[in-house]
Amino acid sequence: MNRHRIAAIPGDGIGQEVIPAGLRVLRALAERTGAFALEVEEFPWGSDYYRANGRMMPEDGLETLKPFDAIFFGAVGDPALPDDLTLWGLRLKICQGFDQYANIRPTRVLPGLTSPLRGVEPGDIDWVIVRENSEGEYAGHGGRAHRGHPEEVATETAIFTRAGVTRIMRTAFRIAASRPRKLLTVVTKSNAQKHGMVFWDEIAAEVSREFPTVQWEKELVDAMAARLVRRPRSIDTVVATNLHADILSDLAGAVAGSLGVAPTANLDPERRFPSMFEPIHGSAFDIAGKGVANPVATFWTAAMMLDHLGEAASAKLLMEAVERVCAAGIRTADVGGNATTDEVTETVCAAIRGANL
Ligand code: GGG
Protein backbone atom coordinates (compact mmCIF):
# COMPACT_ATOMS: atom_id res chain seq x y z
CA MET A 1 0.00 0.00 0.00
CA ASN A 2 1.26 3.50 -0.86
CA ARG A 3 1.59 6.03 1.95
CA HIS A 4 1.31 9.75 1.21
CA ARG A 5 2.14 12.59 3.58
CA ILE A 6 -0.31 15.46 3.16
CA ALA A 7 -0.01 18.94 4.68
CA ALA A 8 -3.54 20.33 5.09
CA ILE A 9 -3.91 24.11 5.31
CA PRO A 10 -7.60 25.03 5.55
CA GLY A 11 -6.75 28.75 5.75
CA ASP A 12 -9.58 31.29 5.92
CA GLY A 13 -13.38 31.41 5.70
CA ILE A 14 -14.98 28.43 3.96
CA GLY A 15 -11.53 26.86 3.55
CA GLN A 16 -12.09 25.69 7.14
CA GLU A 17 -15.25 23.86 6.02
CA VAL A 18 -14.28 22.41 2.65
CA ILE A 19 -10.85 21.02 3.59
CA PRO A 20 -12.22 18.85 6.44
CA ALA A 21 -14.92 17.71 3.97
CA GLY A 22 -12.22 16.84 1.43
CA LEU A 23 -10.26 14.89 4.02
CA ARG A 24 -13.41 12.94 4.92
CA VAL A 25 -13.94 11.75 1.35
CA LEU A 26 -10.24 10.96 0.96
CA ARG A 27 -10.35 8.81 4.11
CA ALA A 28 -13.51 7.03 2.88
CA LEU A 29 -11.72 6.37 -0.41
CA ALA A 30 -8.57 5.04 1.27
CA GLU A 31 -10.70 2.71 3.40
CA ARG A 32 -12.81 1.49 0.46
CA THR A 33 -9.97 0.85 -1.99
CA GLY A 34 -7.17 -0.15 0.38
CA ALA A 35 -4.87 1.26 -2.34
CA PHE A 36 -3.29 4.04 -0.31
CA ALA A 37 -3.02 5.53 3.15
CA LEU A 38 -2.79 9.20 4.02
CA GLU A 39 -0.78 10.66 6.83
CA VAL A 40 -2.28 14.12 7.30
CA GLU A 41 -0.84 16.96 9.33
CA GLU A 42 -2.93 20.11 9.67
CA PHE A 43 -1.47 23.62 9.86
CA PRO A 44 -3.59 26.47 11.33
CA TRP A 45 -2.01 29.14 9.12
CA GLY A 46 -3.94 32.06 7.69
CA SER A 47 -5.59 35.23 8.92
CA ASP A 48 -6.36 34.06 12.49
CA TYR A 49 -2.73 32.94 12.75
CA TYR A 50 -1.74 36.43 11.53
CA ARG A 51 -3.79 38.10 14.26
CA ALA A 52 -2.06 35.95 16.89
CA ASN A 53 1.48 35.96 15.46
CA GLY A 54 1.84 38.92 13.10
CA ARG A 55 2.46 36.69 10.06
CA MET A 56 0.35 34.37 7.91
CA MET A 57 2.66 31.38 8.39
CA PRO A 58 5.83 30.80 10.43
CA GLU A 59 9.13 32.08 9.06
CA ASP A 60 10.31 28.50 8.50
CA GLY A 61 6.93 27.41 7.08
CA LEU A 62 8.35 26.35 3.70
CA GLU A 63 10.99 24.20 5.44
CA THR A 64 8.17 22.58 7.44
CA LEU A 65 6.18 21.84 4.27
CA LYS A 66 9.10 20.59 2.17
CA PRO A 67 9.07 16.91 3.25
CA PHE A 68 5.36 16.47 2.44
CA ASP A 69 4.16 14.74 -0.75
CA ALA A 70 1.44 17.32 -1.37
CA ILE A 71 -0.29 20.33 0.16
CA PHE A 72 -4.10 20.42 0.40
CA PHE A 73 -5.06 24.08 0.66
CA GLY A 74 -8.40 25.77 1.33
CA ALA A 75 -8.58 29.52 0.82
CA VAL A 76 -7.03 32.79 1.85
CA GLY A 77 -8.59 36.20 2.38
CA ASP A 78 -10.22 38.00 5.30
CA PRO A 79 -12.40 41.13 5.07
CA ALA A 80 -10.64 42.61 8.13
CA LEU A 81 -7.13 42.40 6.59
CA PRO A 82 -5.59 43.83 3.40
CA ASP A 83 -5.96 41.26 0.58
CA ASP A 84 -2.39 41.76 -0.64
CA LEU A 85 -1.06 40.97 2.84
CA THR A 86 -3.02 37.71 3.15
CA LEU A 87 -2.43 36.54 -0.44
CA TRP A 88 1.30 37.25 -0.47
CA GLY A 89 1.74 36.01 3.09
CA LEU A 90 0.42 32.52 2.44
CA ARG A 91 -0.78 31.34 -0.98
CA LEU A 92 1.80 33.17 -3.07
CA LYS A 93 4.57 32.49 -0.55
CA ILE A 94 3.97 28.76 -1.04
CA CYS A 95 3.37 28.84 -4.83
CA GLN A 96 6.43 31.00 -5.53
CA GLY A 97 8.60 29.54 -2.76
CA PHE A 98 8.11 26.04 -4.18
CA ASP A 99 8.27 27.22 -7.81
CA GLN A 100 4.83 25.72 -8.53
CA TYR A 101 4.89 27.38 -11.91
CA ALA A 102 2.09 25.44 -13.58
CA ASN A 103 -1.41 26.17 -12.37
CA ILE A 104 -3.81 23.70 -13.98
CA ARG A 105 -7.50 24.58 -14.04
CA PRO A 106 -9.91 22.09 -15.62
CA THR A 107 -13.51 23.03 -16.42
CA ARG A 108 -16.46 20.74 -17.15
CA VAL A 109 -20.18 21.06 -16.60
CA LEU A 110 -20.72 18.16 -14.21
CA PRO A 111 -23.80 15.92 -14.64
CA GLY A 112 -26.87 17.47 -13.04
CA LEU A 113 -25.42 20.98 -13.05
CA THR A 114 -26.67 23.80 -15.23
CA SER A 115 -24.49 26.21 -17.15
CA PRO A 116 -25.82 29.77 -17.36
CA LEU A 117 -25.06 29.52 -21.09
CA ARG A 118 -28.17 28.65 -23.09
CA GLY A 119 -27.98 25.21 -24.71
CA VAL A 120 -24.75 24.14 -23.00
CA GLU A 121 -25.20 20.67 -21.49
CA PRO A 122 -22.88 18.50 -19.37
CA GLY A 123 -20.37 17.02 -21.80
CA ASP A 124 -20.34 20.08 -24.06
CA ILE A 125 -17.43 21.75 -22.26
CA ASP A 126 -14.10 20.12 -21.44
CA TRP A 127 -11.41 22.76 -21.02
CA VAL A 128 -8.05 22.91 -19.32
CA ILE A 129 -6.72 26.39 -18.58
CA VAL A 130 -2.97 26.48 -17.90
CA ARG A 131 -2.04 29.51 -15.81
CA GLU A 132 1.58 30.67 -15.57
CA ASN A 133 2.00 30.73 -11.81
CA SER A 134 5.43 32.11 -10.96
CA GLU A 135 5.95 35.49 -12.65
CA GLY A 136 4.18 37.82 -15.10
CA GLU A 137 1.86 40.29 -13.40
CA TYR A 138 2.41 38.48 -10.07
CA ALA A 139 6.18 39.07 -10.04
CA GLY A 140 5.77 41.55 -7.20
CA HIS A 141 8.05 43.93 -9.05
CA GLY A 142 7.29 47.60 -8.48
CA GLY A 143 6.93 50.13 -5.74
CA ARG A 144 5.55 53.39 -4.46
CA ALA A 145 7.21 56.78 -4.23
CA HIS A 146 6.25 60.23 -2.94
CA ARG A 147 3.73 58.65 -0.59
CA GLY A 148 1.03 61.06 0.52
CA HIS A 149 2.17 63.82 -1.87
CA PRO A 150 0.33 65.01 -4.98
CA GLU A 151 3.02 63.46 -7.20
CA GLU A 152 2.62 60.02 -5.55
CA VAL A 153 3.38 57.20 -7.99
CA ALA A 154 2.93 53.41 -8.01
CA THR A 155 4.46 50.96 -10.48
CA GLU A 156 3.60 47.31 -11.03
CA THR A 157 5.87 45.70 -13.62
CA ALA A 158 5.03 42.37 -15.23
CA ILE A 159 8.11 40.17 -15.69
CA PHE A 160 8.33 37.58 -18.45
CA THR A 161 11.50 35.50 -18.59
CA ARG A 162 12.49 33.21 -21.46
CA ALA A 163 12.87 30.33 -18.99
CA GLY A 164 9.50 31.07 -17.36
CA VAL A 165 7.52 31.41 -20.59
CA THR A 166 9.21 28.42 -22.27
CA ARG A 167 8.49 26.05 -19.40
CA ILE A 168 4.80 27.00 -19.09
CA MET A 169 4.42 26.79 -22.87
CA ARG A 170 5.96 23.29 -22.86
CA THR A 171 3.59 22.25 -20.05
CA ALA A 172 0.59 23.55 -22.01
CA PHE A 173 1.64 21.90 -25.29
CA ARG A 174 2.29 18.64 -23.42
CA ILE A 175 -1.21 18.74 -21.88
CA ALA A 176 -2.79 19.61 -25.24
CA ALA A 177 -0.89 16.73 -26.90
CA SER A 178 -2.24 14.29 -24.29
CA ARG A 179 -5.87 15.22 -24.96
CA PRO A 180 -8.07 13.90 -27.79
CA ARG A 181 -8.53 17.22 -29.63
CA LYS A 182 -4.83 18.24 -29.48
CA LEU A 183 -5.84 21.89 -29.66
CA LEU A 184 -4.10 24.72 -27.80
CA THR A 185 -5.11 28.39 -27.65
CA VAL A 186 -2.29 30.73 -26.64
CA VAL A 187 -3.83 33.81 -25.03
CA THR A 188 -2.06 37.18 -24.88
CA LYS A 189 -2.68 40.87 -25.33
CA SER A 190 0.09 41.23 -27.87
CA ASN A 191 -1.58 44.01 -29.84
CA ALA A 192 -1.32 46.42 -26.88
CA GLN A 193 1.43 44.93 -24.72
CA LYS A 194 4.10 44.98 -27.38
CA HIS A 195 7.05 43.68 -25.33
CA GLY A 196 6.12 40.88 -22.92
CA MET A 197 3.14 39.57 -24.87
CA VAL A 198 4.91 39.60 -28.24
CA PHE A 199 7.66 37.64 -26.47
CA TRP A 200 4.96 35.07 -25.42
CA ASP A 201 3.80 34.68 -29.02
CA GLU A 202 7.38 34.21 -30.26
CA ILE A 203 8.13 31.56 -27.64
CA ALA A 204 4.82 29.79 -28.36
CA ALA A 205 5.89 29.52 -32.03
CA GLU A 206 9.32 28.16 -31.01
CA VAL A 207 7.92 25.57 -28.57
CA SER A 208 5.20 24.50 -31.04
CA ARG A 209 7.91 22.96 -33.24
CA GLU A 210 8.52 20.37 -30.48
CA PHE A 211 4.84 19.31 -30.64
CA PRO A 212 3.94 18.71 -34.29
CA THR A 213 0.71 16.86 -33.38
CA VAL A 214 -0.75 19.90 -31.61
CA GLN A 215 -2.81 22.38 -33.56
CA TRP A 216 -2.33 25.80 -31.97
CA GLU A 217 -3.70 29.28 -32.42
CA LYS A 218 -3.37 32.73 -30.89
CA GLU A 219 -6.20 34.70 -29.28
CA LEU A 220 -6.29 38.08 -27.53
CA VAL A 221 -7.55 37.89 -23.98
CA ASP A 222 -10.54 40.16 -24.54
CA ALA A 223 -11.64 38.09 -27.54
CA MET A 224 -11.03 34.92 -25.49
CA ALA A 225 -13.40 36.13 -22.75
CA ALA A 226 -16.11 36.58 -25.37
CA ARG A 227 -15.30 33.24 -27.01
CA LEU A 228 -15.65 31.33 -23.72
CA VAL A 229 -19.25 32.52 -23.67
CA ARG A 230 -20.12 32.67 -27.38
CA ARG A 231 -18.31 29.58 -28.75
CA PRO A 232 -17.49 27.38 -25.75
CA ARG A 233 -17.27 24.19 -27.82
CA SER A 234 -14.42 25.65 -29.92
CA ILE A 235 -12.03 25.54 -26.92
CA ASP A 236 -9.91 22.74 -25.48
CA THR A 237 -6.57 23.66 -23.82
CA VAL A 238 -5.69 27.29 -23.08
CA VAL A 239 -2.45 28.85 -21.86
CA ALA A 240 -2.27 32.40 -20.50
CA THR A 241 -0.36 34.63 -18.14
CA ASN A 242 -0.81 34.64 -14.38
CA LEU A 243 -3.39 37.45 -14.38
CA HIS A 244 -5.16 36.71 -17.67
CA ALA A 245 -5.65 33.04 -16.77
CA ASP A 246 -6.82 33.94 -13.27
CA ILE A 247 -9.62 36.04 -14.74
CA LEU A 248 -10.49 33.61 -17.55
CA SER A 249 -10.69 30.69 -15.13
CA ASP A 250 -13.14 32.51 -12.84
CA LEU A 251 -15.27 33.07 -15.93
CA ALA A 252 -14.84 29.39 -16.81
CA GLY A 253 -15.99 28.36 -13.33
CA ALA A 254 -19.09 30.54 -13.69
CA VAL A 255 -19.78 29.01 -17.12
CA ALA A 256 -19.59 25.54 -15.50
CA GLY A 257 -22.29 26.54 -13.04
CA SER A 258 -20.38 27.94 -10.04
CA LEU A 259 -16.93 28.72 -8.70
CA GLY A 260 -17.93 26.18 -6.08
CA VAL A 261 -17.15 23.35 -8.53
CA ALA A 262 -13.83 24.67 -9.93
CA PRO A 263 -10.60 22.90 -8.87
CA THR A 264 -6.94 23.73 -9.36
CA ALA A 265 -3.46 22.27 -9.00
CA ASN A 266 -0.33 24.37 -8.43
CA LEU A 267 2.29 22.05 -9.84
CA ASP A 268 6.04 21.86 -9.69
CA PRO A 269 6.20 19.53 -12.71
CA GLU A 270 9.83 18.65 -11.92
CA ARG A 271 8.75 17.47 -8.43
CA ARG A 272 11.58 19.26 -6.62
CA PHE A 273 9.01 20.51 -4.08
CA PRO A 274 5.52 19.47 -2.97
CA SER A 275 2.75 20.65 -5.27
CA MET A 276 -0.34 22.36 -3.85
CA PHE A 277 -3.99 21.57 -4.57
CA GLU A 278 -6.86 23.97 -3.80
CA PRO A 279 -10.35 24.87 -4.90
CA ILE A 280 -10.29 28.00 -7.11
CA HIS A 281 -12.77 29.82 -4.91
CA GLY A 282 -11.61 32.09 -2.13
CA SER A 283 -12.66 32.35 1.51
CA ALA A 284 -16.27 33.50 0.75
CA PHE A 285 -16.84 35.15 4.11
CA ASP A 286 -20.45 35.92 3.14
CA ILE A 287 -21.33 32.23 3.59
CA ALA A 288 -18.55 31.13 5.98
CA GLY A 289 -19.73 29.33 9.11
CA LYS A 290 -23.19 28.59 7.68
CA GLY A 291 -22.40 25.04 6.57
CA VAL A 292 -23.53 25.68 2.99
CA ALA A 293 -20.21 25.94 1.12
CA ASN A 294 -19.99 23.74 -1.96
CA PRO A 295 -17.35 21.04 -1.30
CA VAL A 296 -17.34 19.75 -4.91
CA ALA A 297 -14.41 21.94 -6.03
CA THR A 298 -12.40 20.55 -3.12
CA PHE A 299 -13.36 16.95 -3.97
CA TRP A 300 -12.29 17.46 -7.58
CA THR A 301 -9.11 19.11 -6.26
CA ALA A 302 -8.54 16.01 -4.07
CA ALA A 303 -8.90 13.85 -7.20
CA MET A 304 -6.23 15.96 -8.94
CA MET A 305 -3.99 15.50 -5.91
CA LEU A 306 -4.48 11.70 -6.03
CA ASP A 307 -3.62 11.70 -9.74
CA HIS A 308 -0.42 13.60 -8.97
CA LEU A 309 0.42 11.08 -6.23
CA GLY A 310 0.08 8.19 -8.69
CA GLU A 311 -3.38 7.08 -7.49
CA ALA A 312 -5.20 7.45 -10.82
CA ALA A 313 -7.70 4.63 -10.19
CA SER A 314 -8.76 6.14 -6.85
CA ALA A 315 -8.98 9.61 -8.42
CA LYS A 316 -11.32 8.22 -11.08
CA LEU A 317 -13.46 6.50 -8.47
CA LEU A 318 -13.74 9.74 -6.49
CA MET A 319 -14.84 11.75 -9.53
CA GLU A 320 -17.39 9.07 -10.46
CA ALA A 321 -18.84 9.29 -6.93
CA VAL A 322 -18.95 13.10 -7.09
CA GLU A 323 -20.65 13.04 -10.49
CA ARG A 324 -23.25 10.49 -9.32
CA VAL A 325 -24.09 12.65 -6.31
CA CYS A 326 -24.39 15.84 -8.43
CA ALA A 327 -26.56 13.99 -10.96
CA ALA A 328 -28.82 12.74 -8.14
CA GLY A 329 -29.57 16.35 -7.18
CA ILE A 330 -27.67 16.43 -3.86
CA ARG A 331 -26.32 19.93 -4.40
CA THR A 332 -25.62 23.10 -2.45
CA ALA A 333 -27.45 26.38 -3.07
CA ASP A 334 -24.85 27.88 -5.44
CA VAL A 335 -25.71 25.14 -7.95
CA GLY A 336 -29.44 25.21 -7.40
CA GLY A 337 -29.86 22.73 -4.53
CA ASN A 338 -30.60 22.98 -0.85
CA ALA A 339 -28.15 20.46 0.62
CA THR A 340 -25.56 21.42 3.22
CA THR A 341 -21.81 20.89 2.94
CA ASP A 342 -22.18 18.00 5.35
CA GLU A 343 -24.99 16.34 3.38
CA VAL A 344 -23.08 16.51 0.08
CA THR A 345 -19.95 15.17 1.81
CA GLU A 346 -21.75 12.31 3.51
CA THR A 347 -23.53 11.34 0.27
CA VAL A 348 -20.21 11.28 -1.62
CA CYS A 349 -18.70 9.13 1.17
CA ALA A 350 -21.69 6.77 0.93
CA ALA A 351 -21.27 6.58 -2.87
CA ILE A 352 -17.61 5.71 -2.38
CA ARG A 353 -18.43 3.02 0.21
CA GLY A 354 -21.01 1.48 -2.12
CA ALA A 355 -18.90 1.71 -5.27
CA ASN A 356 -18.20 -1.43 -7.27
CA LEU A 357 -14.45 -1.94 -7.43
N1 GGG B 1 -8.26 28.89 -2.99
C1 GGG B 1 -7.95 30.02 -3.77
C2 GGG B 1 -7.79 31.27 -2.99
O1 GGG B 1 -7.83 31.27 -1.78
N2 GGG B 1 -7.63 32.37 -3.68
C3 GGG B 1 -7.47 33.63 -3.05
C4 GGG B 1 -7.14 34.72 -4.03
O2 GGG B 1 -7.49 35.85 -3.78
N3 GGG B 1 -6.47 34.39 -5.09
C5 GGG B 1 -6.12 35.31 -6.08
C6 GGG B 1 -4.99 34.78 -6.88
O3 GGG B 1 -4.34 33.83 -6.45
O4 GGG B 1 -4.73 35.32 -7.95
Coordinates of C-alpha atoms in Angstrom, one line a residue, residues 150-309:
P150 CA 0.3 65.0 -5.0
E151 CA 3.0 63.5 -7.2
E152 CA 2.6 60.0 -5.5
V153 CA 3.4 57.2 -8.0
A154 CA 2.9 53.4 -8.0
T155 CA 4.5 51.0 -10.5
E156 CA 3.6 47.3 -11.0
T157 CA 5.9 45.7 -13.6
A158 CA 5.0 42.4 -15.2
I159 CA 8.1 40.2 -15.7
F160 CA 8.3 37.6 -18.4
T161 CA 11.5 35.5 -18.6
R162 CA 12.5 33.2 -21.5
A163 CA 12.9 30.3 -19.0
G164 CA 9.5 31.1 -17.4
V165 CA 7.5 31.4 -20.6
T166 CA 9.2 28.4 -22.3
R167 CA 8.5 26.1 -19.4
I168 CA 4.8 27.0 -19.1
M169 CA 4.4 26.8 -22.9
R170 CA 6.0 23.3 -22.9
T171 CA 3.6 22.3 -20.1
A172 CA 0.6 23.5 -22.0
F173 CA 1.6 21.9 -25.3
R174 CA 2.3 18.6 -23.4
I175 CA -1.2 18.7 -21.9
A176 CA -2.8 19.6 -25.2
A177 CA -0.9 16.7 -26.9
S178 CA -2.2 14.3 -24.3
R179 CA -5.9 15.2 -25.0
P180 CA -8.1 13.9 -27.8
R181 CA -8.5 17.2 -29.6
K182 CA -4.8 18.2 -29.5
L183 CA -5.8 21.9 -29.7
L184 CA -4.1 24.7 -27.8
T185 CA -5.1 28.4 -27.7
V186 CA -2.3 30.7 -26.6
V187 CA -3.8 33.8 -25.0
T188 CA -2.1 37.2 -24.9
K189 CA -2.7 40.9 -25.3
S190 CA 0.1 41.2 -27.9
N191 CA -1.6 44.0 -29.8
A192 CA -1.3 46.4 -26.9
Q193 CA 1.4 44.9 -24.7
K194 CA 4.1 45.0 -27.4
H195 CA 7.0 43.7 -25.3
G196 CA 6.1 40.9 -22.9
M197 CA 3.1 39.6 -24.9
V198 CA 4.9 39.6 -28.2
F199 CA 7.7 37.6 -26.5
W200 CA 5.0 35.1 -25.4
D201 CA 3.8 34.7 -29.0
E202 CA 7.4 34.2 -30.3
I203 CA 8.1 31.6 -27.6
A204 CA 4.8 29.8 -28.4
A205 CA 5.9 29.5 -32.0
E206 CA 9.3 28.2 -31.0
V207 CA 7.9 25.6 -28.6
S208 CA 5.2 24.5 -31.0
R209 CA 7.9 23.0 -33.2
E210 CA 8.5 20.4 -30.5
F211 CA 4.8 19.3 -30.6
P212 CA 3.9 18.7 -34.3
T213 CA 0.7 16.9 -33.4
V214 CA -0.8 19.9 -31.6
Q215 CA -2.8 22.4 -33.6
W216 CA -2.3 25.8 -32.0
E217 CA -3.7 29.3 -32.4
K218 CA -3.4 32.7 -30.9
E219 CA -6.2 34.7 -29.3
L220 CA -6.3 38.1 -27.5
V221 CA -7.5 37.9 -24.0
D222 CA -10.5 40.2 -24.5
A223 CA -11.6 38.1 -27.5
M224 CA -11.0 34.9 -25.5
A225 CA -13.4 36.1 -22.8
A226 CA -16.1 36.6 -25.4
R227 CA -15.3 33.2 -27.0
L228 CA -15.6 31.3 -23.7
V229 CA -19.2 32.5 -23.7
R230 CA -20.1 32.7 -27.4
R231 CA -18.3 29.6 -28.8
P232 CA -17.5 27.4 -25.7
R233 CA -17.3 24.2 -27.8
S234 CA -14.4 25.6 -29.9
I235 CA -12.0 25.5 -26.9
D236 CA -9.9 22.7 -25.5
T237 CA -6.6 23.7 -23.8
V238 CA -5.7 27.3 -23.1
V239 CA -2.4 28.9 -21.9
A240 CA -2.3 32.4 -20.5
T241 CA -0.4 34.6 -18.1
N242 CA -0.8 34.6 -14.4
L243 CA -3.4 37.5 -14.4
H244 CA -5.2 36.7 -17.7
A245 CA -5.6 33.0 -16.8
D246 CA -6.8 33.9 -13.3
I247 CA -9.6 36.0 -14.7
L248 CA -10.5 33.6 -17.5
S249 CA -10.7 30.7 -15.1
D250 CA -13.1 32.5 -12.8
L251 CA -15.3 33.1 -15.9
A252 CA -14.8 29.4 -16.8
G253 CA -16.0 28.4 -13.3
A254 CA -19.1 30.5 -13.7
V255 CA -19.8 29.0 -17.1
A256 CA -19.6 25.5 -15.5
G257 CA -22.3 26.5 -13.0
S258 CA -20.4 27.9 -10.0
L259 CA -16.9 28.7 -8.7
G260 CA -17.9 26.2 -6.1
V261 CA -17.1 23.4 -8.5
A262 CA -13.8 24.7 -9.9
P263 CA -10.6 22.9 -8.9
T264 CA -6.9 23.7 -9.4
A265 CA -3.5 22.3 -9.0
N266 CA -0.3 24.4 -8.4
L267 CA 2.3 22.1 -9.8
D268 CA 6.0 21.9 -9.7
P269 CA 6.2 19.5 -12.7
E270 CA 9.8 18.6 -11.9
R271 CA 8.8 17.5 -8.4
R272 CA 11.6 19.3 -6.6
F273 CA 9.0 20.5 -4.1
P274 CA 5.5 19.5 -3.0
S275 CA 2.7 20.7 -5.3
M276 CA -0.3 22.4 -3.9
F277 CA -4.0 21.6 -4.6
E278 CA -6.9 24.0 -3.8
P279 CA -10.3 24.9 -4.9
I280 CA -10.3 28.0 -7.1
H281 CA -12.8 29.8 -4.9
G282 CA -11.6 32.1 -2.1
S283 CA -12.7 32.3 1.5
A284 CA -16.3 33.5 0.7
F285 CA -16.8 35.2 4.1
D286 CA -20.5 35.9 3.1
I287 CA -21.3 32.2 3.6
A288 CA -18.6 31.1 6.0
G289 CA -19.7 29.3 9.1
K290 CA -23.2 28.6 7.7
G291 CA -22.4 25.0 6.6
V292 CA -23.5 25.7 3.0
A293 CA -20.2 25.9 1.1
N294 CA -20.0 23.7 -2.0
P295 CA -17.4 21.0 -1.3
V296 CA -17.3 19.7 -4.9
A297 CA -14.4 21.9 -6.0
T298 CA -12.4 20.6 -3.1
F299 CA -13.4 17.0 -4.0
W300 CA -12.3 17.5 -7.6
T301 CA -9.1 19.1 -6.3
A302 CA -8.5 16.0 -4.1
A303 CA -8.9 13.8 -7.2
M304 CA -6.2 16.0 -8.9
M305 CA -4.0 15.5 -5.9
L306 CA -4.5 11.7 -6.0
D307 CA -3.6 11.7 -9.7
H308 CA -0.4 13.6 -9.0
L309 CA 0.4 11.1 -6.2

